[in-house]
CSV table of C-alpha atoms in Angstrom, one decimal:
chain,number,residue,atom,x,y,z
A,1,MET,CA,91.1,119.0,122.2
A,2,ALA,CA,91.7,122.6,123.1
A,3,GLN,CA,88.2,122.9,124.6
A,4,LEU,CA,88.8,119.7,126.6
A,5,THR,CA,91.7,121.1,128.5
A,6,LYS,CA,90.0,124.5,129.0
A,7,ASN,CA,87.1,122.9,130.8
A,8,GLY,CA,89.4,122.1,133.7
A,9,TRP,CA,87.8,119.1,135.5
A,10,PRO,CA,90.5,119.1,138.2
A,11,ALA,CA,89.0,115.8,139.6
A,12,LEU,CA,89.4,113.9,136.4
A,13,ARG,CA,90.6,110.3,137.0
A,14,SER,CA,90.1,108.4,133.7
A,15,LEU,CA,90.4,109.7,130.2
A,16,ASN,CA,89.9,107.5,127.0
A,17,LEU,CA,91.0,109.2,123.8
A,18,SER,CA,91.5,106.1,121.6
A,19,PHE,CA,90.8,106.5,117.9
A,20,SER,CA,90.7,110.3,118.3
A,21,ARG,CA,93.2,111.2,115.6
A,22,LEU,CA,95.3,113.1,118.1
A,23,GLY,CA,98.7,113.2,116.4
A,24,ALA,CA,101.2,115.8,117.5
A,25,ASP,CA,98.7,118.6,117.2
A,26,GLY,CA,96.2,117.0,119.5
A,27,MET,CA,98.9,116.1,122.0
A,28,HIS,CA,100.0,119.8,122.1
A,29,HIS,CA,96.6,120.6,123.6
A,30,LEU,CA,96.3,117.5,125.8
A,31,VAL,CA,99.5,118.1,127.7
A,32,GLY,CA,98.0,121.5,128.9
A,33,GLY,CA,95.5,119.6,131.1
A,34,LEU,CA,96.2,120.0,134.8
A,35,TRP,CA,94.8,116.8,136.2
A,36,PRO,CA,96.6,115.8,139.5
A,37,ASP,CA,94.2,112.9,140.1
A,38,LEU,CA,94.4,111.4,136.6
A,39,MET,CA,95.0,107.6,137.0
A,40,HIS,CA,94.0,106.0,133.7
A,41,LEU,CA,94.9,107.4,130.2
A,42,ASP,CA,94.1,105.6,126.9
A,43,LEU,CA,95.9,107.1,123.9
A,44,SER,CA,95.8,104.0,121.7
A,45,ASN,CA,95.3,104.2,117.9
A,46,ASN,CA,96.2,107.9,117.5
A,47,SER,CA,99.1,107.9,115.1
A,48,LEU,CA,101.4,109.2,117.9
A,49,ASP,CA,105.0,109.5,117.0
A,50,GLU,CA,108.3,110.8,118.4
A,51,GLU,CA,107.1,114.5,118.1
A,52,ALA,CA,104.0,113.7,120.1
A,53,MET,CA,106.0,111.9,122.9
A,54,PHE,CA,108.3,114.9,123.0
A,55,LEU,CA,105.3,117.1,123.9
A,56,MET,CA,104.4,114.6,126.6
A,57,SER,CA,107.8,114.6,128.3
A,58,ASP,CA,107.0,117.4,130.8
A,59,VAL,CA,103.7,116.1,132.2
A,60,GLY,CA,105.1,114.3,135.2
A,61,ASP,CA,104.1,117.1,137.6
A,62,LYS,CA,100.7,117.6,136.0
A,63,TRP,CA,99.7,113.9,136.1
A,64,PRO,CA,101.6,112.6,139.2
A,65,ASN,CA,99.2,109.8,140.0
A,66,LEU,CA,99.0,108.1,136.6
A,67,GLU,CA,98.7,104.3,137.0
A,68,THR,CA,97.6,103.0,133.6
A,69,LEU,CA,98.9,104.3,130.2
A,70,ASP,CA,97.8,102.7,126.9
A,71,LEU,CA,100.0,103.7,123.9
A,72,SER,CA,99.2,100.7,121.8
A,73,LYS,CA,98.9,100.8,118.0
A,74,ASN,CA,100.7,104.0,117.4
A,75,GLN,CA,103.9,104.9,115.6
A,76,LEU,CA,106.3,104.9,118.5
A,77,ASN,CA,110.1,104.3,118.0
A,78,ALA,CA,113.3,104.5,120.0
A,79,GLY,CA,113.2,108.3,119.9
A,80,ALA,CA,109.7,108.3,121.3
A,81,MET,CA,110.7,106.0,124.2
A,82,VAL,CA,113.4,108.5,125.2
A,83,HIS,CA,110.7,111.1,125.8
A,84,LEU,CA,108.3,108.7,127.4
A,85,ILE,CA,110.6,107.9,130.3
A,86,LYS,CA,111.3,111.6,131.1
A,87,PRO,CA,108.0,112.3,133.0
A,88,LYS,CA,109.0,109.7,135.7
A,89,PHE,CA,105.5,108.3,136.4
A,90,SER,CA,106.5,106.8,139.7
A,91,LYS,CA,103.0,105.3,140.3
A,92,LEU,CA,102.7,103.7,136.9
A,93,GLN,CA,101.4,100.1,137.2
A,94,SER,CA,100.3,99.2,133.6
A,95,LEU,CA,102.0,100.1,130.3
A,96,ASP,CA,100.6,99.0,126.9
A,97,LEU,CA,103.0,99.3,124.0
A,98,ARG,CA,101.6,96.7,121.7
A,99,HIS,CA,101.8,97.2,117.9
A,100,ASN,CA,104.3,99.9,117.6
A,101,ASN,CA,107.7,100.2,115.8
A,102,LEU,CA,109.9,99.4,118.8
A,103,ASP,CA,113.2,97.9,117.9
A,104,PHE,CA,116.3,96.9,119.9
A,105,MET,CA,117.1,100.5,120.7
A,106,ALA,CA,113.5,101.3,121.6
A,107,VAL,CA,113.3,98.5,124.1
A,108,SER,CA,116.6,99.6,125.6
A,109,GLU,CA,115.0,102.9,126.4
A,110,VAL,CA,111.8,101.3,127.8
A,111,ILE,CA,113.8,99.4,130.5
A,112,LYS,CA,115.4,102.7,131.6
A,113,GLY,CA,111.9,104.0,132.7
A,114,GLY,CA,112.3,102.6,136.1
A,115,TRP,CA,108.6,102.5,137.2
A,116,PRO,CA,109.3,100.7,140.5
A,117,ILE,CA,105.8,99.4,141.0
A,118,LEU,CA,105.0,98.4,137.4
A,119,LYS,CA,102.8,95.3,137.4
A,120,LYS,CA,101.8,94.9,133.7
A,121,ILE,CA,103.6,95.5,130.5
A,122,ALA,CA,102.5,94.5,127.0
A,123,LEU,CA,105.1,94.4,124.2
A,124,SER,CA,103.2,92.3,121.6
A,125,ARG,CA,104.6,92.7,118.0
A,126,ASN,CA,107.7,94.5,119.1
A,127,LEU,CA,110.5,92.2,120.4
A,128,THR,CA,113.4,90.3,119.0
A,129,GLU,CA,115.7,87.8,120.7
A,130,ASP,CA,118.2,90.5,121.5
A,131,SER,CA,115.4,92.7,123.0
A,132,CYS,CA,114.5,89.8,125.3
A,133,HIS,CA,118.1,89.8,126.4
A,134,LEU,CA,117.8,93.5,127.4
A,135,LEU,CA,114.7,92.8,129.5
A,136,VAL,CA,116.5,90.4,131.8
A,137,LYS,CA,120.0,92.0,132.2
A,138,GLU,CA,121.2,92.7,135.7
A,139,PRO,CA,119.2,95.6,137.2
A,140,ILE,CA,122.3,97.6,138.0
A,141,ALA,CA,123.5,97.5,134.4
A,142,ASN,CA,120.2,98.5,132.9
A,143,LYS,CA,118.7,100.6,135.8
A,144,ILE,CA,115.7,98.4,135.5
A,145,GLU,CA,113.8,97.2,138.6
A,146,TRP,CA,110.3,95.7,138.1
A,147,PRO,CA,110.1,93.7,141.3
A,148,CYS,CA,106.3,93.9,141.2
A,149,LEU,CA,105.8,92.7,137.6
A,150,GLU,CA,102.8,90.3,137.4
A,151,HIS,CA,101.7,90.4,133.7
A,152,LEU,CA,104.0,90.1,130.7
A,153,ASP,CA,102.6,90.0,127.1
A,154,LEU,CA,105.2,89.1,124.5
A,155,SER,CA,102.8,87.6,121.9
A,156,CYS,CA,103.4,87.8,118.1
A,157,ASN,CA,107.1,88.5,118.4
A,158,ALA,CA,108.7,85.6,116.5
A,159,LEU,CA,110.5,84.5,119.7
A,160,ASP,CA,112.3,81.1,119.7
A,161,ALA,CA,114.1,78.9,122.2
A,162,ARG,CA,117.1,81.2,122.4
A,163,ALA,CA,114.9,84.1,123.3
A,164,ILE,CA,113.0,82.1,126.0
A,165,GLN,CA,116.3,81.0,127.5
A,166,LYS,CA,117.2,84.7,128.0
A,167,LEU,CA,113.7,85.5,129.2
A,168,THR,CA,113.6,83.0,131.9
A,169,LYS,CA,116.6,84.7,133.6
A,170,GLY,CA,114.2,87.5,134.5
A,171,SER,CA,113.9,88.0,138.3
A,172,TRP,CA,110.2,88.7,138.5
A,173,PRO,CA,109.1,86.8,141.7
A,174,TRP,CA,105.4,87.8,141.4
A,175,LEU,CA,105.0,87.1,137.7
A,176,ASN,CA,101.6,85.3,137.3
A,177,THR,CA,100.5,86.0,133.7
A,178,LEU,CA,102.7,85.2,130.7
A,179,ILE,CA,101.4,85.5,127.1
A,180,LEU,CA,103.6,83.9,124.5
A,181,SER,CA,101.1,83.1,121.8
A,182,ALA,CA,101.9,83.3,118.1
A,183,ASN,CA,105.7,83.1,118.4
A,184,ARG,CA,108.1,80.4,117.2
A,185,LEU,CA,108.2,78.2,120.2
A,186,ASP,CA,108.8,74.5,120.0
A,187,ALA,CA,109.7,71.7,122.4
A,188,ALA,CA,113.2,73.2,123.0
A,189,ALA,CA,111.7,76.5,123.9
A,190,VAL,CA,109.2,74.9,126.3
A,191,SER,CA,112.1,73.0,127.9
A,192,LYS,CA,113.7,76.4,128.6
A,193,LEU,CA,110.5,77.8,129.9
A,194,SER,CA,109.9,74.9,132.3
A,195,LYS,CA,113.1,75.8,134.2
A,196,ALA,CA,111.9,79.3,135.0
A,197,ASN,CA,111.5,80.1,138.7
A,198,TRP,CA,108.0,81.6,138.5
A,199,ALA,CA,106.2,79.8,141.2
A,200,HIS,CA,103.2,82.2,141.1
A,201,MET,CA,102.3,81.5,137.5
A,202,ARG,CA,98.5,81.4,137.1
A,203,TYR,CA,97.8,82.3,133.4
A,204,LEU,CA,99.9,80.8,130.6
A,205,ASP,CA,99.1,81.2,126.9
A,206,LEU,CA,101.3,79.3,124.4
A,207,SER,CA,98.7,79.1,121.6
A,208,GLY,CA,99.7,79.4,118.0
A,209,ASN,CA,103.1,77.8,118.5
A,210,ARG,CA,104.5,74.4,117.3
A,211,LEU,CA,104.7,72.6,120.7
A,212,GLN,CA,103.6,69.1,119.6
A,213,ALA,CA,103.5,66.3,122.1
A,214,ASP,CA,107.1,66.6,122.9
A,215,GLY,CA,106.5,70.2,124.0
A,216,ILE,CA,103.7,69.2,126.4
A,217,SER,CA,106.0,66.5,127.9
A,218,LYS,CA,108.4,69.4,128.8
A,219,LEU,CA,105.7,71.7,130.0
A,220,VAL,CA,104.4,69.4,132.7
A,221,LYS,CA,107.8,69.5,134.3
A,222,ALA,CA,107.5,73.3,135.1
A,223,ASN,CA,107.0,74.4,138.6
A,224,PHE,CA,103.7,76.1,137.9
A,225,ARG,CA,101.7,74.5,140.7
A,226,LYS,CA,99.3,77.5,141.0
A,227,LEU,CA,98.3,77.4,137.3
A,228,GLU,CA,94.7,78.3,136.7
A,229,VAL,CA,94.5,79.0,133.0
A,230,LEU,CA,96.3,77.0,130.3
A,231,LYS,CA,95.9,77.9,126.6
A,232,ILE,CA,97.6,75.6,124.1
A,233,ALA,CA,95.2,76.0,121.2
A,234,ASP,CA,96.6,75.5,117.6
A,235,THR,CA,99.9,74.0,118.8
A,236,ASP,CA,100.1,70.9,116.5
A,237,LEU,CA,98.9,68.5,119.2
A,238,ASP,CA,97.6,65.1,118.4
A,239,SER,CA,96.4,62.3,120.6
A,240,SER,CA,99.9,61.4,121.7
A,241,ALA,CA,100.0,64.7,123.6
A,242,VAL,CA,97.2,63.8,126.0
A,243,PRO,CA,99.0,61.2,128.1
A,244,HIS,CA,101.6,63.9,128.8
A,245,LEU,CA,99.1,66.6,129.4
A,246,ILE,CA,97.3,64.7,132.2
A,247,LYS,CA,100.5,64.4,134.1
A,248,GLY,CA,100.5,68.1,134.8
A,249,ARG,CA,100.3,68.7,138.6
A,250,TRP,CA,97.8,71.5,138.2
A,251,SER,CA,95.3,70.9,141.0
A,252,LYS,CA,94.1,74.5,140.7
A,253,LEU,CA,93.4,74.5,137.0
A,254,LEU,CA,90.2,76.3,136.0
A,255,VAL,CA,90.5,76.7,132.2
A,256,VAL,CA,92.1,74.5,129.6
A,257,ASP,CA,92.0,75.5,125.9
A,258,ILE,CA,93.2,72.8,123.5
A,259,SER,CA,91.1,73.8,120.5
A,260,PHE,CA,92.2,73.7,116.9
A,261,ASN,CA,94.4,70.7,117.2
A,262,GLU,CA,94.4,67.1,115.9
A,263,ILE,CA,93.3,65.2,119.0
A,264,GLU,CA,91.1,62.2,118.2
A,265,VAL,CA,88.4,60.6,120.3
A,266,ASN,CA,90.6,57.7,121.3
A,267,ALA,CA,92.5,60.1,123.6
A,268,ILE,CA,89.5,61.3,125.4
A,269,THR,CA,89.3,58.3,127.7
A,270,SER,CA,92.7,59.3,129.0
A,271,LEU,CA,91.9,63.0,129.2
A,272,ILE,CA,88.9,62.5,131.5
A,273,THR,CA,91.2,61.0,134.1
A,274,ALA,CA,93.2,64.2,134.6
A,275,ASP,CA,93.3,65.3,138.2
A,276,TRP,CA,91.8,68.8,137.7
A,277,PRO,CA,89.2,68.9,140.4
A,278,LEU,CA,88.4,72.6,140.0
A,279,LEU,CA,88.2,72.6,136.2
A,280,GLU,CA,85.4,74.9,135.0
A,281,THR,CA,86.0,75.4,131.3
A,282,LEU,CA,87.4,72.9,128.7
A,283,ASN,CA,87.6,74.1,125.1
A,284,MET,CA,88.2,71.2,122.6
A,285,ALA,CA,86.6,72.8,119.6
A,286,TYR,CA,87.8,71.9,116.1
A,287,ASN,CA,89.7,68.7,116.9
A,288,LYS,CA,89.1,65.3,115.4
A,289,LEU,CA,86.5,64.0,117.9
A,290,GLY,CA,84.0,62.5,115.4
A,291,ASP,CA,80.6,61.5,116.7
A,292,GLU,CA,81.8,59.5,119.8
A,293,VAL,CA,81.7,62.5,122.1
A,294,GLY,CA,78.3,63.7,123.2
A,295,LEU,CA,75.9,64.4,126.1
A,296,PHE,CA,73.6,62.2,128.2
A,297,ALA,CA,70.1,63.4,128.9
A,298,ASP,CA,71.4,64.6,132.3
A,299,GLY,CA,73.7,67.0,130.6
A,300,LYS,CA,76.9,65.3,131.6
A,301,PRO,CA,79.5,64.8,128.8
A,302,THR,CA,80.2,61.3,127.8
A,303,VAL,CA,82.5,59.3,125.5
A,304,TRP,CA,81.0,56.3,123.7
A,305,GLY,CA,82.8,53.1,123.0
A,306,VAL,CA,83.9,52.5,119.5
A,307,ASN,CA,81.1,50.0,118.8
A,308,LYS,CA,78.5,52.1,120.5
A,309,LEU,CA,77.7,49.3,123.0
A,310,ASP,CA,80.5,49.8,125.5
A,311,PRO,CA,79.6,51.7,128.6
A,312,PRO,CA,80.4,55.4,128.0
A,313,GLY,CA,83.2,57.1,130.0
A,314,ARG,CA,82.0,59.8,132.4
A,315,TRP,CA,83.8,63.1,132.9
A,316,GLU,CA,84.2,63.4,136.7
A,317,TRP,CA,84.9,67.1,137.0
A,318,PRO,CA,82.2,68.4,139.4
A,319,CYS,CA,82.9,72.1,138.8
A,320,LEU,CA,82.8,71.9,135.0
A,321,LYS,CA,80.6,74.7,133.6
A,322,VAL,CA,81.7,75.2,130.0
A,323,LEU,CA,82.5,72.4,127.5
A,324,ASP,CA,83.1,73.3,123.8
A,325,ILE,CA,83.4,70.2,121.5
A,326,THR,CA,82.4,72.1,118.4
A,327,LYS,CA,83.2,70.0,115.3
A,328,THR,CA,84.7,71.1,112.1
A,329,PRO,CA,81.8,71.4,109.7
A,330,ALA,CA,81.9,69.3,106.6
A,331,ILE,CA,82.9,71.1,103.4
A,332,LYS,CA,80.6,70.0,100.6
A,333,SER,CA,81.9,72.2,97.8
A,334,THR,CA,83.8,70.3,95.1
A,335,SER,CA,85.9,73.4,94.2
A,336,PRO,CA,89.5,73.0,95.6
A,337,ILE,CA,89.8,76.8,95.8
A,338,VAL,CA,86.6,77.1,97.9
A,339,LYS,CA,87.7,74.3,100.2
A,340,ASP,CA,91.1,76.0,100.8
A,341,MET,CA,89.3,79.3,101.6
A,342,LEU,CA,86.9,77.6,104.0
A,343,GLN,CA,89.7,75.7,105.7
A,344,MET,CA,91.7,78.9,106.2
A,345,ALA,CA,88.6,80.6,107.7
A,346,LEU,CA,88.2,77.8,110.2
A,347,LYS,CA,91.8,78.4,111.4
């Protein structure tokens, strides 16, 4: 690391040091680099802690044009966040803090960072309900102004309806990507989410939650008219969810992922009537579709009638490019233990 900074490279713009075992010792040498044009810095997976961030607290003048900073999968805590906000990276647009040890106090420090043109922040595996409350307090009270925020990753945080209610108070007029997968969301949480004033929403991931059909009935009421990607895989959906799903006024929808659910073939005849004229990708893998869904010789997907004699339904999505109807393979082993292991692997 010492040799790296000695080489100079004053025009350096991007530096990836992930999995480099930096620690505090490596950071001591790294901060000696004088790179005024540095824009992208990846320090993920380096066991960085509070001491390492302390060493980084004076690099603002050395890296004044930093736009992207990846600090995911380290050992950062509240003390580390105190030092992170000191450099005042005024041009920072993307900050990745996934998989750290951030708690309520750490998040309270993060929001003091300012970063007036921040567009993307990832806080997966860090937040609590109270932390969400901090994110959306009045800007004056918390000195937080992220008016340009477009991408928010809050996956794997055990967030519930109360947290979502607080989250939707966030004044982020340009928010277009929201990742809430693998939380504790249910129909009540989706009801809160549907009331958010995020008219530019294009990418929404709610996979790995317990939405069920009731949750979908609430989701379609949201004012997400520009939605392009909807991921609701593994959300406890059955065939009763489909009539609600097709009511979504998402004329710009490009990708729908409803894999790993319990949807049966009798719901497909309703699904194919959805008004999604631009749909390009539909993932229905690992549902309960049986043998009634297949392809004609011309390559267009079809749904056969129950007695195999009825005219098949045709999927009239002219832009469709990718269709995944992978079926759950039969498990032939008679051992209950082996069956359980295979079922878990499929999930």
